[in-house]
Every structure is written in C-alpha cells, then in structure tokens.
PDB file of C-alpha atoms in Angstrom:
ATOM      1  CA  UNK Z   1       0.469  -1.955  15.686  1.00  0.00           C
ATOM      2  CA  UNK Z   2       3.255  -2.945  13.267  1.00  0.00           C
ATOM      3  CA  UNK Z   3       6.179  -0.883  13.508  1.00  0.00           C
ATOM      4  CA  UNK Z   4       8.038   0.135  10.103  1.00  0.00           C
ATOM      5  CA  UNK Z   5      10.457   2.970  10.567  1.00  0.00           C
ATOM      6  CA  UNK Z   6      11.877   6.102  12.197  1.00  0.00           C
ATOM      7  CA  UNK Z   7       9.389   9.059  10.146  1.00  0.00           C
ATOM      8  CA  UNK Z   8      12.960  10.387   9.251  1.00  0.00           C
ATOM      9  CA  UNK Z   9      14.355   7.331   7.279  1.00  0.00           C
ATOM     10  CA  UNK Z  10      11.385   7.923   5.088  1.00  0.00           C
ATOM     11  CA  UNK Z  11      11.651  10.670   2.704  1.00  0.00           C
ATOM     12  CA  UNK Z  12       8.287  12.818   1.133  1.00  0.00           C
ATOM     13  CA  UNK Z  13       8.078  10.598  -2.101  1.00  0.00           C
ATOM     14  CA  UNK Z  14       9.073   7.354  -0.783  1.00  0.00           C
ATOM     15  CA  UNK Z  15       7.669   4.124  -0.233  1.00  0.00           C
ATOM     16  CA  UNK Z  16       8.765   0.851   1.253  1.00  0.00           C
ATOM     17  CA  UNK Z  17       7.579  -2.533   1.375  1.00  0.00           C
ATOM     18  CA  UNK Z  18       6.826  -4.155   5.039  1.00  0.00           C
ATOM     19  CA  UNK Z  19       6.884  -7.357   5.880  1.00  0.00           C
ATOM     20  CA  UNK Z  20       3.851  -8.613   6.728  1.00  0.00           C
ATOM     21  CA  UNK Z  21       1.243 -11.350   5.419  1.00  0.00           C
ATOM     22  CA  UNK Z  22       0.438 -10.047   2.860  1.00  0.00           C
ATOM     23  CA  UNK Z  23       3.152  -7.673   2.828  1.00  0.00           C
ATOM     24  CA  UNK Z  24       1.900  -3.651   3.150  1.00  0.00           C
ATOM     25  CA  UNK Z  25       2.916  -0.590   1.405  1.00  0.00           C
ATOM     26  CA  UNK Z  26       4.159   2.521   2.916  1.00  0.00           C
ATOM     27  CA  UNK Z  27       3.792   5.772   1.300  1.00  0.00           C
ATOM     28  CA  UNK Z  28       5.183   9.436   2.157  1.00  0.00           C
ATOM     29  CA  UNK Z  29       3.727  11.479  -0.213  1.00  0.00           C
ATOM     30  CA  UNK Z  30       5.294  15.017  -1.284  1.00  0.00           C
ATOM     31  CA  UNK Z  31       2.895  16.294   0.448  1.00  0.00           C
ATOM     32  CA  UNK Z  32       3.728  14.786   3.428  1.00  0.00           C
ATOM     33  CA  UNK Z  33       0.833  12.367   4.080  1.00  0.00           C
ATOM     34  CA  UNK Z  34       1.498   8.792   4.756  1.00  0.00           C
ATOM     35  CA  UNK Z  35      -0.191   6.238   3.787  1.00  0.00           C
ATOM     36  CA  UNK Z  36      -0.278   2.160   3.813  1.00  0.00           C
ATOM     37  CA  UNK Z  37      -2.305   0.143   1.407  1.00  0.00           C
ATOM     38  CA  UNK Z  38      -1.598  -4.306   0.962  1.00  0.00           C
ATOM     39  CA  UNK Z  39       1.613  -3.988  -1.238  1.00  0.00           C
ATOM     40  CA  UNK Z  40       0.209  -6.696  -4.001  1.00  0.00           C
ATOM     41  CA  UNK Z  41      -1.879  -5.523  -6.557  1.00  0.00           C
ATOM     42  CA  UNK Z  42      -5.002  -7.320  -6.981  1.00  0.00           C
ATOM     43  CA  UNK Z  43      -4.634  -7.870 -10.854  1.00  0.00           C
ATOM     44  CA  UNK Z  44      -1.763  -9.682 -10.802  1.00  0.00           C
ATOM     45  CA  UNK Z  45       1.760 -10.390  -8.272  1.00  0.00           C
ATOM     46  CA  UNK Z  46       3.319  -6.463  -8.356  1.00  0.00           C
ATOM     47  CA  UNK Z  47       4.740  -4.550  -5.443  1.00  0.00           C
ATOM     48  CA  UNK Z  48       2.435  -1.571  -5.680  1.00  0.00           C
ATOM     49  CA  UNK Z  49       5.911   0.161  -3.599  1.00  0.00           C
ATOM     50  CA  UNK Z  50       7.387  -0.108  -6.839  1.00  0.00           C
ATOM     51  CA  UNK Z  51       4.565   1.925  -8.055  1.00  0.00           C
ATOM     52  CA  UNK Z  52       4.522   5.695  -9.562  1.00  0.00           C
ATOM     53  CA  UNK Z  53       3.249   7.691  -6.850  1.00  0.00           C
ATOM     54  CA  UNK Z  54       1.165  10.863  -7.925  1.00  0.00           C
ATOM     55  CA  UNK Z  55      -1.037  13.051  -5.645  1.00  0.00           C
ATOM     56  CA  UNK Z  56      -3.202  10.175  -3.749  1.00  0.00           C
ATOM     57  CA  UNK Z  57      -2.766   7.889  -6.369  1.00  0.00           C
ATOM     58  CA  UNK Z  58      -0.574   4.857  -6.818  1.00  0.00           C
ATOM     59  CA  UNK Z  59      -0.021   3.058 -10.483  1.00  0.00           C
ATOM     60  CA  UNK Z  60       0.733  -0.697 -10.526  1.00  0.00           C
ATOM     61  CA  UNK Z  61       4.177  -0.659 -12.721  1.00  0.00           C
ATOM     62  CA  UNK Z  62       2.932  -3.811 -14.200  1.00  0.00           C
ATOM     63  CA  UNK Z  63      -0.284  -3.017 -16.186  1.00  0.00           C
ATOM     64  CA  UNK Z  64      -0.853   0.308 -15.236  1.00  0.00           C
ATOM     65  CA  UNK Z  65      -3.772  -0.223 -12.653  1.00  0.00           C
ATOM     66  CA  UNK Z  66      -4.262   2.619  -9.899  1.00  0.00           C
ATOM     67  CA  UNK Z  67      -5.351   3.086  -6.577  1.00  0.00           C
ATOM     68  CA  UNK Z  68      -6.296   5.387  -4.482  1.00  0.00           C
ATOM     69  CA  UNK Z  69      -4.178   5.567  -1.180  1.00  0.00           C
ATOM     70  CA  UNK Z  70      -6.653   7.187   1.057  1.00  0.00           C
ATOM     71  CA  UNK Z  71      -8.910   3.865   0.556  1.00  0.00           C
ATOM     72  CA  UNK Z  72      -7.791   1.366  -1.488  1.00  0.00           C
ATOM     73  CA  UNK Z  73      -9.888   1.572  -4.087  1.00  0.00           C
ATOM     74  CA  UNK Z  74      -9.047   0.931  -7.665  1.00  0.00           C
ATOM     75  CA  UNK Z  75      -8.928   4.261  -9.866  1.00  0.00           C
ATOM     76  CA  UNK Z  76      -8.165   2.293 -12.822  1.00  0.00           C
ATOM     77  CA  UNK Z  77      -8.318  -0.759 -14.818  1.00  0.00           C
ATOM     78  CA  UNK Z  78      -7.156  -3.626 -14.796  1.00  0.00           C
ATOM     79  CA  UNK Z  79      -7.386  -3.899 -11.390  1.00  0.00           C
ATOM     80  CA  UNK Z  80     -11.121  -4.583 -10.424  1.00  0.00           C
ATOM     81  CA  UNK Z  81     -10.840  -5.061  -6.582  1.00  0.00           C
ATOM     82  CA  UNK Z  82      -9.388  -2.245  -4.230  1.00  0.00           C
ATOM     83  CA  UNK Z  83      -6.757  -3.579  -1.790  1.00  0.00           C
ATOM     84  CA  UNK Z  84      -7.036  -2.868   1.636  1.00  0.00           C
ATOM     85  CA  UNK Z  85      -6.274   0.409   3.714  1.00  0.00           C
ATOM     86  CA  UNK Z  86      -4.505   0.694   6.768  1.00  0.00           C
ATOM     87  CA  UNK Z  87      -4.480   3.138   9.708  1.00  0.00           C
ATOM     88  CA  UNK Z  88      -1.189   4.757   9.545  1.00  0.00           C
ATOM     89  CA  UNK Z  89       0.197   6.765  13.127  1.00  0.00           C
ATOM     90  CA  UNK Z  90       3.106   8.703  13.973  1.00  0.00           C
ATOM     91  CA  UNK Z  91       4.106   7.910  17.649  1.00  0.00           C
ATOM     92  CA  UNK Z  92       7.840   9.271  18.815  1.00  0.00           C
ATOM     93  CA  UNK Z  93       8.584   9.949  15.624  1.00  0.00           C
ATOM     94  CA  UNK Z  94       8.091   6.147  14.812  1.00  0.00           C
ATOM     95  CA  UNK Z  95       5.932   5.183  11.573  1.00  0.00           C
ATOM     96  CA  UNK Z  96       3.132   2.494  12.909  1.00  0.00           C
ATOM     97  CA  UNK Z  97       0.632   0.853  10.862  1.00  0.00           C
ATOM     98  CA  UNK Z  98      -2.646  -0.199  12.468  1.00  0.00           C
ATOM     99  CA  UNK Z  99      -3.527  -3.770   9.935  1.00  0.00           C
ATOM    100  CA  UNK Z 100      -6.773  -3.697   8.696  1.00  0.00           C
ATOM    101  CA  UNK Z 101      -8.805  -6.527   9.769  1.00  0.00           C
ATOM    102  CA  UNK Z 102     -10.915  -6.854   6.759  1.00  0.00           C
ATOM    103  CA  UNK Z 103      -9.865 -10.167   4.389  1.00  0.00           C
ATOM    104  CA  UNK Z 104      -7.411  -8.659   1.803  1.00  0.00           C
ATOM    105  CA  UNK Z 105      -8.032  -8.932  -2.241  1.00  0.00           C
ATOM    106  CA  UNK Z 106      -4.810 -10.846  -3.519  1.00  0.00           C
ATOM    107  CA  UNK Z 107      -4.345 -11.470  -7.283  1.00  0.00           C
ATOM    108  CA  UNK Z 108      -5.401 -15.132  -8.595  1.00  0.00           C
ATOM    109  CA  UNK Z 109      -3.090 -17.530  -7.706  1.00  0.00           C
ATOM    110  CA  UNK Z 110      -2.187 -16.264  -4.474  1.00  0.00           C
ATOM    111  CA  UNK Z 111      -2.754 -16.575  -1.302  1.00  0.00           C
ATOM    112  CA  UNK Z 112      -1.636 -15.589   2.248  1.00  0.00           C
ATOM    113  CA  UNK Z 113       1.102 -16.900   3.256  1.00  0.00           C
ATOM    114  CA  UNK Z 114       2.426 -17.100  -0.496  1.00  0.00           C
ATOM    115  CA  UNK Z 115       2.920 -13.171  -1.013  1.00  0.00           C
TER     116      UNK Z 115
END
C-alpha cells in the first residue's frame, strides 16, 4: 500500500499528485469518493491532478482528453488509451492506494522512470 495523506488534508474537490513511478493521481470528489488513476495522461506529458474534475470524470488541461475515474478509461479524445486504476482505502483516517499491477499506458516518449 502507498500511503498519501491524512483523509482530512484532502478536501471534497481536491486532488494531489503522489510520488510514485509513474506518479498517481488522487481525487476527492464533491461527492466524497476518492479515487486514484496514473497522474500522466496517455496523449501526451500532463498531470491529469491538474485536471478539471466533474462528477467521475477528469479532463486533461492540455488537450481536453477525459477519463473516467472509476476505471481509467478514456471518455474522450485525444486520449486513445485509458490509464490505469488504483484501489483506493481509508485505514485510520489515512488515504492508501493499493498500485495496480497491470503495465501503465504512458504518452510517447516516455517511459517509467522518466515521468
């Protein structure tokens, strides 16, 4: 598990970008879900934390691309391959995020260890 942050020090509508390789997304949604997808979008290098958050979607603030947070999966274009979903627990009032173990999707011209 890969610890990110005290549920508190997250507010509903926030999202922060974890270290990682390749770094992950965190999401509290207004609703109150959370969520963590692979922060890089898979159409080109953009923090998808910087992203416009919107019911279960995210939008790439570079070209617009979407995904959805619940799987990963791209919503809309550019974008052609989903990023990857991870398991997200709250234990003790501590935000953990289970990694995926699938291979992630990273943009061309990346690659891990380069994000």
């Amino acid at each position: 598990m890969l610890r990110v942050c005290p549920l508190a020090a997250l507010a509903p509508g926030d999202a922060l970008r974890v270290a990682a390789d390749p770094p992950i997304a965190v999401f509290h949604t207004e609703d109150g879900d959370l969520f963590a997808i692979d922060d890089t979008c898979t159409h080109q290098d953009a923090s998808l934390a910087d992203g416009w958050v919107e019911g279960c979607e995210v939008e790439c603030p570079l070209h617009a691309s979407r995904f959805d947070l619940r799987t990963g999966a791209v919503d809309a274009p550019p974008a052609k391959r989903p990023v990857r979903a991870h398991r997200v627990v709250v234990v003790d009032g501590e935000i953990q995020v289970e990694l995926s173990t699938q291979q992630p999707n990273l943009p061309p011209g990346l690659s891990l260890g380069s994000v």
